[in-house]
Amino acid sequence: MSKKIDYDIKDIKLATEGEKRIQWAFREMPVLQILRERESSTLFKNMVIGACLHITSETANLVITLKKCGAKVFLTASNPLSTQDDVAACLVRNYEIPVFGIRGESIDRYYEHIRQVALRKPDLVIDDGADLIVYLHKNPEFAINVKGATEETTTGINRIKNIEKDGRLLFPVIGVNNAKTKYLFDNRYGTGQSTIDGILRATNTLIAGKVVVVCGYGWCGRGIAKNLKGLGANVIITEVSPLRALEAVMDGFQVMKIEQAASIGDIFITATGNTNVISEKAFNKMKDGAILANAGHFNVEIDVKSLEKISKKISEPKPMVKEFFLKTKRRIYLLAEGRLVNLGCAEGHPSCVMDMSFACQFLSLKHFVNNSDIEKKYHEVPEEIDQKIALLKLSSMGINIDELTETQKKYLGSWNFD
Ligand code: ADE
C-alpha cells in the first residue's frame, strides 16, 4: 500500500490561470461570499474535512471558505475526467490546500487519490457520488473520526440508502441533493444548461430542427428537455416512471420507448442514474451520425463496451468526440467517453447555481458541528437551511418578498373541527 503524499496535481505552474478562474466564479457566488464573511473563523477548528468533489473553480471557492472557517481540507476528484488542472494547482500553491486530481487520470490513480484523503482520517466528509463514503465503509479503520458526511447527488444518495438498508452505515449522512435549493436549481437549471453547453463545445452542432432523445425525466432531464425545446429541437422523452412520463406528455414532449426513439433521434442524452439505458439493440437502429452524451453521474448509462464490440474502427475526429464506425457502416459519435458531458466537454454547472448547492453543503456540515448527537442514519437537509439559502440568494438579487402578517398567521392556524 502506498504512503501518504502531500498532493498530486498536473502542474503547479498552472496556478496563476487557476486563480483567475476561481475569482471569476466567486463573483457569481454571493451566498458563499456571505458565509465566508459572516461565519466564525473557528467553526471547523481542529477538524479535518475530506472532500471528494469535481475539482472546479466553484469547488475551489467552497474549500477555501471551509479553510477560512478553520478546517484542514483535503480534496480529491469525484470523477477522473472533470478536474480543472489550473484550479487544482492554484489551491495547492496559493491556498495550501492539498489536492489529489489530474484531468484524465487512470482509474487506479483515481482510487489512489481517494485513498490519500481517507488516510487523513477525516472528521467530516463531503462527497459527490459517494466514492469516498464507500471507500471509508470498505476501510473502516479510516472512518473512526467521522462525525458526519454530506452527499451531493441522486446517485450518491441511492448508494448510501443501500448501505443503510444493509444496516452498515457507519456515520450520519445528509443528502444535500434533496434540498429544494439544490435540485430545483442545480439539477434543473445547472445540468439543464451545462449538458447542452458540453455538447455544443464538443461538436458545434446545430440544435434547431434536430430530434433529441432525452432518457430520464427527473429534474436534470426536465431542465435539459426544456432548454432544448427553447433552442428549436424536437424533444422525445423516454421514461420508466408512469408519473414522470405523463408529466413529460403534458409538458408537450413526445414519449416513447428507447427502441422506438433509437431510429428517429439525431442526439441522445442520458440522465437517469441507471445502467445500460442505451444499449446494443438501440445502437443498431441509430441513424448514421447519431451523437450520444451522458449527463448522469456514472459512465454506465451508455453501454460503451457493446458499442466497441459492434464497431469496426474507432477514431477521435475532435477532442472528447469518439467516432465508432459500426460493422453496419453507420457512424455513432460518443462524447466524453460516456462520462458526464457537462464536466468532460465544458465547465460543469454555472457558478450561480453551485453557489446554492455549496452553501447547502457548508450549512449541512455546520449542522453536524452544532448537533454532535445526530443519529447514525440518512437525513434530509433541515428545512431552515433551505429557507435561509433561498432568502440569502433572493436578497443578493435585490429581491424582497412579503411576510405573513399576524392576522394571516392567525388565520392559517385558526381552522379547527368545531
Ligand atoms: N457538478 C456539476 N457542475 C459542477 C461544478 N461546476 N462544480 C462542482 N461540481 C459540479
Short mmCIF file of C-alpha atoms and ligand atoms in Angstrom, two decimals:
data_model
loop_
_atom_site.label_atom_id
_atom_site.label_comp_id
_atom_site.label_asym_id
_atom_site.label_seq_id
_atom_site.Cartn_x
_atom_site.Cartn_y
_atom_site.Cartn_z
CA MET A 1 0.00 0.00 0.00
CA SER A 2 1.25 3.44 -0.89
CA LYS A 3 2.40 6.09 1.61
CA LYS A 4 0.84 9.46 2.29
CA ILE A 5 1.77 12.04 -0.31
CA ASP A 6 1.31 15.81 0.10
CA TYR A 7 -0.68 16.33 -3.11
CA ASP A 8 -0.89 15.07 -6.68
CA ILE A 9 -1.75 17.51 -9.46
CA LYS A 10 -0.82 18.03 -13.09
CA ASP A 11 1.41 21.10 -12.97
CA ILE A 12 1.89 23.69 -10.21
CA LYS A 13 2.79 26.32 -12.84
CA LEU A 14 -0.88 26.44 -13.91
CA ALA A 15 -1.77 28.15 -10.60
CA THR A 16 -1.92 31.72 -11.96
CA GLU A 17 -4.58 30.80 -14.53
CA GLY A 18 -6.45 28.86 -11.84
CA GLU A 19 -6.58 31.91 -9.56
CA LYS A 20 -8.26 33.97 -12.30
CA ARG A 21 -10.82 31.26 -12.87
CA ILE A 22 -11.57 30.92 -9.14
CA GLN A 23 -12.07 34.69 -8.76
CA TRP A 24 -14.31 34.79 -11.83
CA ALA A 25 -16.56 32.11 -10.33
CA PHE A 26 -16.68 33.83 -6.93
CA ARG A 27 -18.35 36.93 -8.47
CA GLU A 28 -21.42 34.77 -9.05
CA MET A 29 -21.42 33.05 -5.65
CA PRO A 30 -22.95 35.68 -3.36
CA VAL A 31 -24.33 33.25 -0.78
CA LEU A 32 -20.94 31.64 -0.32
CA GLN A 33 -19.44 35.15 -0.13
CA ILE A 34 -21.76 35.95 2.77
CA LEU A 35 -20.92 32.69 4.56
CA ARG A 36 -17.20 33.34 4.10
CA GLU A 37 -17.64 36.81 5.57
CA ARG A 38 -20.03 36.04 8.41
CA GLU A 39 -19.25 32.56 9.70
CA SER A 40 -16.73 32.18 12.51
CA SER A 41 -13.09 31.50 11.65
CA THR A 42 -13.13 28.78 14.32
CA LEU A 43 -16.31 26.97 13.19
CA PHE A 44 -14.36 23.93 11.94
CA LYS A 45 -11.27 24.45 14.15
CA ASN A 46 -9.15 21.30 14.57
CA MET A 47 -11.35 19.42 12.10
CA VAL A 48 -10.15 17.53 9.05
CA ILE A 49 -12.62 17.68 6.15
CA GLY A 50 -12.22 15.09 3.40
CA ALA A 51 -13.84 16.32 0.20
CA CYS A 52 -14.46 14.22 -2.91
CA LEU A 53 -15.87 16.69 -5.44
CA HIS A 54 -15.42 17.73 -9.06
CA ILE A 55 -12.32 19.94 -8.86
CA THR A 56 -13.71 23.10 -10.43
CA SER A 57 -13.50 26.82 -9.71
CA GLU A 58 -16.79 26.58 -7.77
CA THR A 59 -15.49 23.73 -5.61
CA ALA A 60 -12.34 25.77 -5.01
CA ASN A 61 -14.46 28.55 -3.55
CA LEU A 62 -16.19 26.10 -1.22
CA VAL A 63 -12.97 24.56 0.10
CA ILE A 64 -11.31 27.98 0.51
CA THR A 65 -14.36 29.03 2.58
CA LEU A 66 -14.12 25.89 4.73
CA LYS A 67 -10.42 26.54 5.30
CA LYS A 68 -11.15 30.15 6.24
CA CYS A 69 -13.54 28.77 8.88
CA GLY A 70 -10.74 26.76 10.46
CA ALA A 71 -10.91 23.38 8.67
CA LYS A 72 -7.98 21.44 7.32
CA VAL A 73 -9.35 20.35 3.96
CA PHE A 74 -8.09 17.53 1.72
CA LEU A 75 -9.67 17.48 -1.74
CA THR A 76 -9.83 14.59 -4.20
CA ALA A 77 -11.57 14.38 -7.58
CA SER A 78 -15.02 12.78 -7.81
CA ASN A 79 -14.55 11.91 -11.48
CA PRO A 80 -11.38 11.10 -13.46
CA LEU A 81 -12.35 13.50 -16.27
CA SER A 82 -13.70 16.60 -14.53
CA THR A 83 -10.64 18.15 -12.87
CA GLN A 84 -9.66 21.67 -13.87
CA ASP A 85 -5.88 21.30 -13.56
CA ASP A 86 -5.23 25.03 -13.19
CA VAL A 87 -7.71 25.24 -10.29
CA ALA A 88 -6.06 22.23 -8.60
CA ALA A 89 -2.64 23.90 -8.96
CA CYS A 90 -3.92 27.18 -7.54
CA LEU A 91 -5.45 25.51 -4.46
CA VAL A 92 -2.12 23.85 -3.69
CA ARG A 93 0.13 26.85 -4.38
CA ASN A 94 -1.96 29.84 -3.31
CA TYR A 95 -4.18 28.35 -0.59
CA GLU A 96 -2.07 25.45 0.74
CA ILE A 97 -4.97 23.05 0.30
CA PRO A 98 -3.78 19.52 -0.57
CA VAL A 99 -5.43 18.36 -3.82
CA PHE A 100 -5.37 14.94 -5.46
CA GLY A 101 -6.70 15.03 -9.02
CA ILE A 102 -5.45 15.18 -12.58
CA ARG A 103 -7.79 15.50 -15.56
CA GLY A 104 -7.80 12.22 -17.50
CA GLU A 105 -6.19 10.20 -14.66
CA SER A 106 -6.38 6.40 -14.79
CA ILE A 107 -8.96 4.58 -12.68
CA ASP A 108 -6.18 3.23 -10.43
CA ARG A 109 -4.82 6.69 -9.80
CA TYR A 110 -8.35 7.99 -9.21
CA TYR A 111 -8.88 5.47 -6.40
CA GLU A 112 -5.36 6.04 -5.03
CA HIS A 113 -6.32 9.73 -4.73
CA ILE A 114 -9.46 8.84 -2.77
CA ARG A 115 -7.30 6.68 -0.53
CA GLN A 116 -4.95 9.60 0.08
CA VAL A 117 -7.86 11.61 1.53
CA ALA A 118 -9.17 8.65 3.54
CA LEU A 119 -5.69 8.22 5.08
CA ARG A 120 -6.19 11.61 6.78
CA LYS A 121 -8.99 10.05 8.89
CA PRO A 122 -11.44 12.92 8.30
CA ASP A 123 -13.82 14.30 10.94
CA LEU A 124 -16.30 15.41 8.27
CA VAL A 125 -16.79 14.22 4.68
CA ILE A 126 -18.26 15.91 1.61
CA ASP A 127 -18.93 13.62 -1.32
CA ASP A 128 -20.31 13.74 -4.86
CA GLY A 129 -21.27 10.23 -5.96
CA ALA A 130 -20.27 8.57 -2.64
CA ASP A 131 -16.93 7.09 -3.79
CA LEU A 132 -15.16 8.42 -0.67
CA ILE A 133 -18.02 7.33 1.62
CA VAL A 134 -17.97 3.84 0.07
CA TYR A 135 -14.17 3.69 0.43
CA LEU A 136 -14.46 4.62 4.14
CA HIS A 137 -17.05 1.86 4.63
CA LYS A 138 -14.78 -0.69 2.96
CA ASN A 139 -11.81 0.53 5.04
CA PRO A 140 -13.46 1.42 8.38
CA GLU A 141 -10.11 1.99 10.12
CA PHE A 142 -10.06 5.36 8.31
CA ALA A 143 -13.66 6.21 9.31
CA ILE A 144 -13.12 6.26 13.08
CA ASN A 145 -13.29 10.06 13.39
CA VAL A 146 -16.18 10.74 11.00
CA LYS A 147 -18.98 12.67 12.71
CA GLY A 148 -20.99 13.13 9.57
CA ALA A 149 -20.95 13.27 5.79
CA THR A 150 -22.84 15.17 3.14
CA GLU A 151 -23.70 13.86 -0.32
CA GLU A 152 -24.24 15.99 -3.42
CA THR A 153 -26.01 13.70 -5.93
CA THR A 154 -29.02 11.47 -6.50
CA THR A 155 -26.67 8.59 -7.40
CA GLY A 156 -24.66 9.01 -4.18
CA ILE A 157 -27.81 9.12 -2.04
CA ASN A 158 -29.01 5.93 -3.69
CA ARG A 159 -25.74 4.18 -2.74
CA ILE A 160 -25.91 5.49 0.85
CA LYS A 161 -29.52 4.34 1.26
CA ASN A 162 -28.42 0.86 0.15
CA ILE A 163 -25.62 0.84 2.74
CA GLU A 164 -28.18 1.94 5.37
CA LYS A 165 -30.66 -0.75 4.26
CA ASP A 166 -27.95 -3.36 4.87
CA GLY A 167 -27.55 -1.95 8.41
CA ARG A 168 -23.93 -1.00 7.68
CA LEU A 169 -23.95 2.80 7.77
CA LEU A 170 -21.02 3.94 9.95
CA PHE A 171 -21.92 7.62 10.34
CA PRO A 172 -24.82 10.00 9.69
CA VAL A 173 -25.19 11.35 6.15
CA ILE A 174 -27.13 14.39 4.96
CA GLY A 175 -28.42 14.18 1.37
CA VAL A 176 -27.76 17.67 0.03
CA ASN A 177 -29.18 16.72 -3.37
CA ASN A 178 -32.67 16.50 -1.93
CA ALA A 179 -32.72 20.06 -0.61
CA LYS A 180 -35.00 22.26 -2.71
CA THR A 181 -32.28 24.90 -3.04
CA LYS A 182 -30.19 22.15 -4.65
CA TYR A 183 -32.25 20.04 -7.04
CA LEU A 184 -34.70 22.71 -8.21
CA PHE A 185 -31.79 24.86 -9.40
CA ASP A 186 -28.58 22.82 -9.74
CA ASN A 187 -30.23 19.78 -11.38
CA ARG A 188 -32.87 21.63 -13.39
CA TYR A 189 -31.03 24.79 -14.50
CA GLY A 190 -27.41 23.73 -13.90
CA THR A 191 -27.47 20.34 -15.64
CA GLY A 192 -30.16 21.68 -17.98
CA GLN A 193 -27.77 24.29 -19.36
CA SER A 194 -24.31 22.77 -18.93
CA THR A 195 -25.21 19.49 -20.66
CA ILE A 196 -26.13 21.41 -23.80
CA ASP A 197 -23.04 23.58 -23.31
CA GLY A 198 -20.89 20.42 -23.31
CA ILE A 199 -22.50 19.03 -26.47
CA LEU A 200 -22.10 22.35 -28.29
CA ARG A 201 -18.47 22.88 -27.23
CA ALA A 202 -17.56 19.35 -28.32
CA THR A 203 -19.44 19.24 -31.63
CA ASN A 204 -20.67 22.76 -32.54
CA THR A 205 -23.76 21.02 -33.90
CA LEU A 206 -27.00 22.96 -34.54
CA ILE A 207 -29.80 22.05 -32.16
CA ALA A 208 -32.65 23.72 -34.06
CA GLY A 209 -34.60 21.19 -36.10
CA LYS A 210 -32.84 18.18 -34.57
CA VAL A 211 -34.61 15.28 -32.92
CA VAL A 212 -33.11 14.97 -29.44
CA VAL A 213 -33.92 11.99 -27.26
CA VAL A 214 -33.63 12.66 -23.52
CA CYS A 215 -33.61 9.50 -21.41
CA GLY A 216 -34.99 10.27 -17.94
CA TYR A 217 -37.42 12.99 -16.87
CA GLY A 218 -36.13 13.71 -13.37
CA TRP A 219 -35.05 17.24 -12.51
CA CYS A 220 -31.98 17.01 -14.77
CA GLY A 221 -33.92 15.55 -17.71
CA ARG A 222 -36.65 18.18 -17.32
CA GLY A 223 -34.11 21.01 -17.44
CA ILE A 224 -32.31 19.56 -20.46
CA ALA A 225 -35.57 18.94 -22.36
CA LYS A 226 -36.97 22.41 -21.69
CA ASN A 227 -33.80 24.17 -22.86
CA LEU A 228 -33.53 22.01 -25.97
CA LYS A 229 -37.13 22.86 -26.84
CA GLY A 230 -36.23 26.54 -26.47
CA LEU A 231 -33.40 26.05 -28.96
CA GLY A 232 -35.81 24.57 -31.52
CA ALA A 233 -35.23 20.84 -31.05
CA ASN A 234 -37.96 18.24 -31.33
CA VAL A 235 -37.58 16.51 -28.00
CA ILE A 236 -38.50 12.90 -27.26
CA ILE A 237 -38.52 11.64 -23.66
CA THR A 238 -38.00 8.03 -22.58
CA GLU A 239 -39.00 7.09 -19.02
CA VAL A 240 -39.72 4.11 -16.78
CA SER A 241 -41.92 6.02 -14.33
CA PRO A 242 -45.57 6.36 -15.46
CA LEU A 243 -45.96 9.62 -13.50
CA ARG A 244 -42.89 11.26 -14.93
CA ALA A 245 -43.81 10.03 -18.41
CA LEU A 246 -47.27 11.55 -18.03
CA GLU A 247 -45.78 14.81 -16.84
CA ALA A 248 -43.49 14.85 -19.89
CA VAL A 249 -46.52 14.34 -22.17
CA MET A 250 -48.37 17.22 -20.55
CA ASP A 251 -45.24 19.39 -20.75
CA GLY A 252 -45.57 18.96 -24.51
CA PHE A 253 -43.00 16.25 -25.28
CA GLN A 254 -43.34 13.01 -27.23
CA VAL A 255 -42.82 9.99 -25.02
CA MET A 256 -41.88 6.55 -26.31
CA LYS A 257 -39.64 3.55 -25.67
CA ILE A 258 -35.92 3.90 -26.38
CA GLU A 259 -36.16 1.15 -29.01
CA GLN A 260 -38.63 3.26 -30.98
CA ALA A 261 -36.75 6.52 -30.41
CA ALA A 262 -33.44 4.94 -31.45
CA SER A 263 -34.15 5.11 -35.17
CA ILE A 264 -35.54 8.68 -35.04
CA GLY A 265 -33.04 10.58 -32.86
CA ASP A 266 -30.14 12.73 -34.02
CA ILE A 267 -28.80 13.30 -30.49
CA PHE A 268 -29.29 11.09 -27.41
CA ILE A 269 -28.75 12.29 -23.84
CA THR A 270 -28.97 10.02 -20.79
CA ALA A 271 -29.96 11.48 -17.41
CA THR A 272 -31.36 8.54 -15.46
CA GLY A 273 -28.74 7.47 -12.88
CA ASN A 274 -29.21 3.92 -14.14
CA THR A 275 -27.19 1.43 -16.14
CA ASN A 276 -27.42 0.29 -19.81
CA VAL A 277 -30.08 2.83 -20.71
CA ILE A 278 -28.82 2.92 -24.30
CA SER A 279 -27.51 -0.46 -25.37
CA GLU A 280 -26.71 -2.60 -28.40
CA LYS A 281 -30.28 -3.02 -29.63
CA ALA A 282 -30.64 0.76 -29.81
CA PHE A 283 -27.16 1.37 -31.34
CA ASN A 284 -28.02 -0.97 -34.20
CA LYS A 285 -31.12 1.07 -35.07
CA MET A 286 -29.49 4.52 -34.95
CA LYS A 287 -29.08 6.84 -37.93
CA ASP A 288 -25.64 7.46 -39.40
CA GLY A 289 -24.04 10.31 -37.42
CA ALA A 290 -26.05 9.97 -34.20
CA ILE A 291 -24.46 11.75 -31.23
CA LEU A 292 -24.52 10.22 -27.73
CA ALA A 293 -23.91 12.09 -24.47
CA ASN A 294 -24.39 11.25 -20.81
CA ALA A 295 -25.47 13.71 -18.09
CA GLY A 296 -25.74 11.17 -15.26
CA HIS A 297 -23.09 10.77 -12.54
CA PHE A 298 -21.54 7.47 -13.65
CA ASN A 299 -20.37 6.29 -17.08
CA VAL A 300 -22.77 3.33 -17.06
CA GLU A 301 -25.82 4.78 -18.83
CA ILE A 302 -24.48 4.25 -22.36
CA ASP A 303 -23.22 0.69 -22.87
CA VAL A 304 -19.82 1.68 -24.29
CA LYS A 305 -18.44 -1.89 -24.18
CA SER A 306 -21.16 -3.08 -26.57
CA LEU A 307 -20.58 -0.08 -28.78
CA GLU A 308 -16.90 -1.04 -29.01
CA LYS A 309 -17.85 -4.65 -29.72
CA ILE A 310 -20.08 -3.82 -32.71
CA SER A 311 -17.58 -1.33 -34.17
CA LYS A 312 -15.07 -1.97 -36.96
CA LYS A 313 -12.98 1.09 -36.26
CA ILE A 314 -12.78 3.73 -33.50
CA SER A 315 -11.20 7.15 -34.02
CA GLU A 316 -11.21 10.63 -32.46
CA PRO A 317 -12.17 13.27 -35.03
CA LYS A 318 -12.29 16.01 -32.36
CA PRO A 319 -11.18 16.25 -28.74
CA MET A 320 -13.66 14.45 -26.47
CA VAL A 321 -15.53 13.05 -29.52
CA LYS A 322 -15.08 9.37 -30.37
CA GLU A 323 -16.29 8.04 -33.71
CA PHE A 324 -17.49 4.44 -33.68
CA PHE A 325 -17.61 3.08 -37.24
CA LEU A 326 -20.05 0.21 -36.95
CA LYS A 327 -19.92 -3.03 -38.89
CA THR A 328 -23.21 -1.84 -40.46
CA LYS A 329 -21.17 1.11 -41.88
CA ARG A 330 -23.01 3.68 -39.79
CA ARG A 331 -21.14 6.11 -37.55
CA ILE A 332 -22.01 6.90 -33.94
CA TYR A 333 -20.32 9.72 -32.03
CA LEU A 334 -19.78 9.37 -28.28
CA LEU A 335 -18.89 12.44 -26.21
CA ALA A 336 -16.58 12.48 -23.16
CA GLU A 337 -16.24 8.65 -23.20
CA GLY A 338 -19.80 8.41 -21.88
CA ARG A 339 -18.82 10.29 -18.71
CA LEU A 340 -20.54 13.48 -17.52
CA VAL A 341 -20.65 15.58 -20.71
CA ASN A 342 -21.05 18.88 -18.87
CA LEU A 343 -17.78 18.46 -16.98
CA GLY A 344 -15.92 16.44 -19.63
CA CYS A 345 -16.64 18.83 -22.51
CA ALA A 346 -17.49 22.07 -20.67
CA GLU A 347 -17.02 23.59 -17.21
CA GLY A 348 -19.90 21.99 -15.30
CA HIS A 349 -22.78 23.90 -13.81
CA PRO A 350 -22.61 27.68 -13.74
CA SER A 351 -21.29 29.25 -10.52
CA CYS A 352 -24.65 30.90 -9.84
CA VAL A 353 -26.33 27.54 -9.09
CA MET A 354 -23.30 25.90 -7.48
CA ASP A 355 -23.48 28.84 -5.07
CA MET A 356 -26.68 27.43 -3.57
CA SER A 357 -25.59 23.77 -3.65
CA PHE A 358 -22.32 24.58 -1.92
CA ALA A 359 -23.94 26.91 0.61
CA CYS A 360 -26.13 23.91 1.41
CA GLN A 361 -23.03 21.71 1.77
CA PHE A 362 -21.44 24.29 4.08
CA LEU A 363 -24.51 24.71 6.30
CA SER A 364 -25.09 20.94 6.46
CA LEU A 365 -21.52 20.48 7.72
CA LYS A 366 -22.17 23.23 10.27
CA HIS A 367 -25.29 21.31 11.32
CA PHE A 368 -23.06 18.34 12.25
CA VAL A 369 -20.79 20.62 14.31
CA ASN A 370 -23.77 22.07 16.20
CA ASN A 371 -25.53 18.70 16.70
CA SER A 372 -22.99 16.20 17.97
CA ASP A 373 -25.64 13.58 18.87
CA ILE A 374 -27.18 13.31 15.39
CA GLU A 375 -28.41 9.78 14.70
CA LYS A 376 -26.29 7.43 12.57
CA LYS A 377 -28.66 7.30 9.59
CA TYR A 378 -29.57 9.07 6.38
CA HIS A 379 -31.03 12.58 6.93
CA GLU A 380 -32.61 15.18 4.69
CA VAL A 381 -31.27 18.76 4.82
CA PRO A 382 -33.09 20.64 7.62
CA GLU A 383 -35.84 22.92 6.27
CA GLU A 384 -34.32 26.03 7.96
CA ILE A 385 -31.17 25.62 5.85
CA ASP A 386 -33.21 25.61 2.61
CA GLN A 387 -35.16 28.68 3.75
CA LYS A 388 -32.00 30.55 4.76
CA ILE A 389 -30.24 29.90 1.45
CA ALA A 390 -33.30 30.90 -0.60
CA LEU A 391 -33.61 34.17 1.33
CA LEU A 392 -29.90 34.97 1.01
CA LYS A 393 -29.99 34.24 -2.73
CA LEU A 394 -33.05 36.45 -3.23
CA SER A 395 -31.51 39.25 -1.24
CA SER A 396 -28.29 39.01 -3.31
CA MET A 397 -30.54 39.61 -6.33
CA GLY A 398 -32.06 42.66 -4.67
CA ILE A 399 -35.43 40.93 -4.36
CA ASN A 400 -37.59 41.35 -1.27
CA ILE A 401 -40.68 39.25 -0.64
CA ASP A 402 -43.75 39.71 1.51
CA GLU A 403 -44.00 38.34 5.04
CA LEU A 404 -47.11 36.85 6.63
CA THR A 405 -48.93 39.42 8.77
CA GLU A 406 -50.03 38.47 12.31
CA THR A 407 -53.63 38.30 11.02
CA GLN A 408 -52.60 35.93 8.23
CA LYS A 409 -50.65 33.69 10.61
CA LYS A 410 -53.65 33.61 12.91
CA TYR A 411 -55.99 32.83 10.02
CA LEU A 412 -53.84 29.88 8.86
CA GLY A 413 -53.64 28.49 12.38
CA SER A 414 -57.26 29.15 13.33
CA TRP A 415 -59.12 26.39 11.47
CA ASN A 416 -60.47 23.60 13.63
CA PHE A 417 -63.24 20.98 13.59
CA ASP A 418 -65.72 22.92 15.74
N1 ADE B 1 -21.13 19.41 -10.59
C1 ADE B 1 -21.65 19.92 -11.72
N2 ADE B 1 -21.10 21.09 -12.02
C2 ADE B 1 -20.17 21.36 -11.07
C3 ADE B 1 -19.28 22.43 -10.84
N3 ADE B 1 -19.23 23.48 -11.65
N4 ADE B 1 -18.51 22.36 -9.75
C4 ADE B 1 -18.56 21.29 -8.93
N5 ADE B 1 -19.38 20.26 -9.09
C5 ADE B 1 -20.19 20.29 -10.16
#
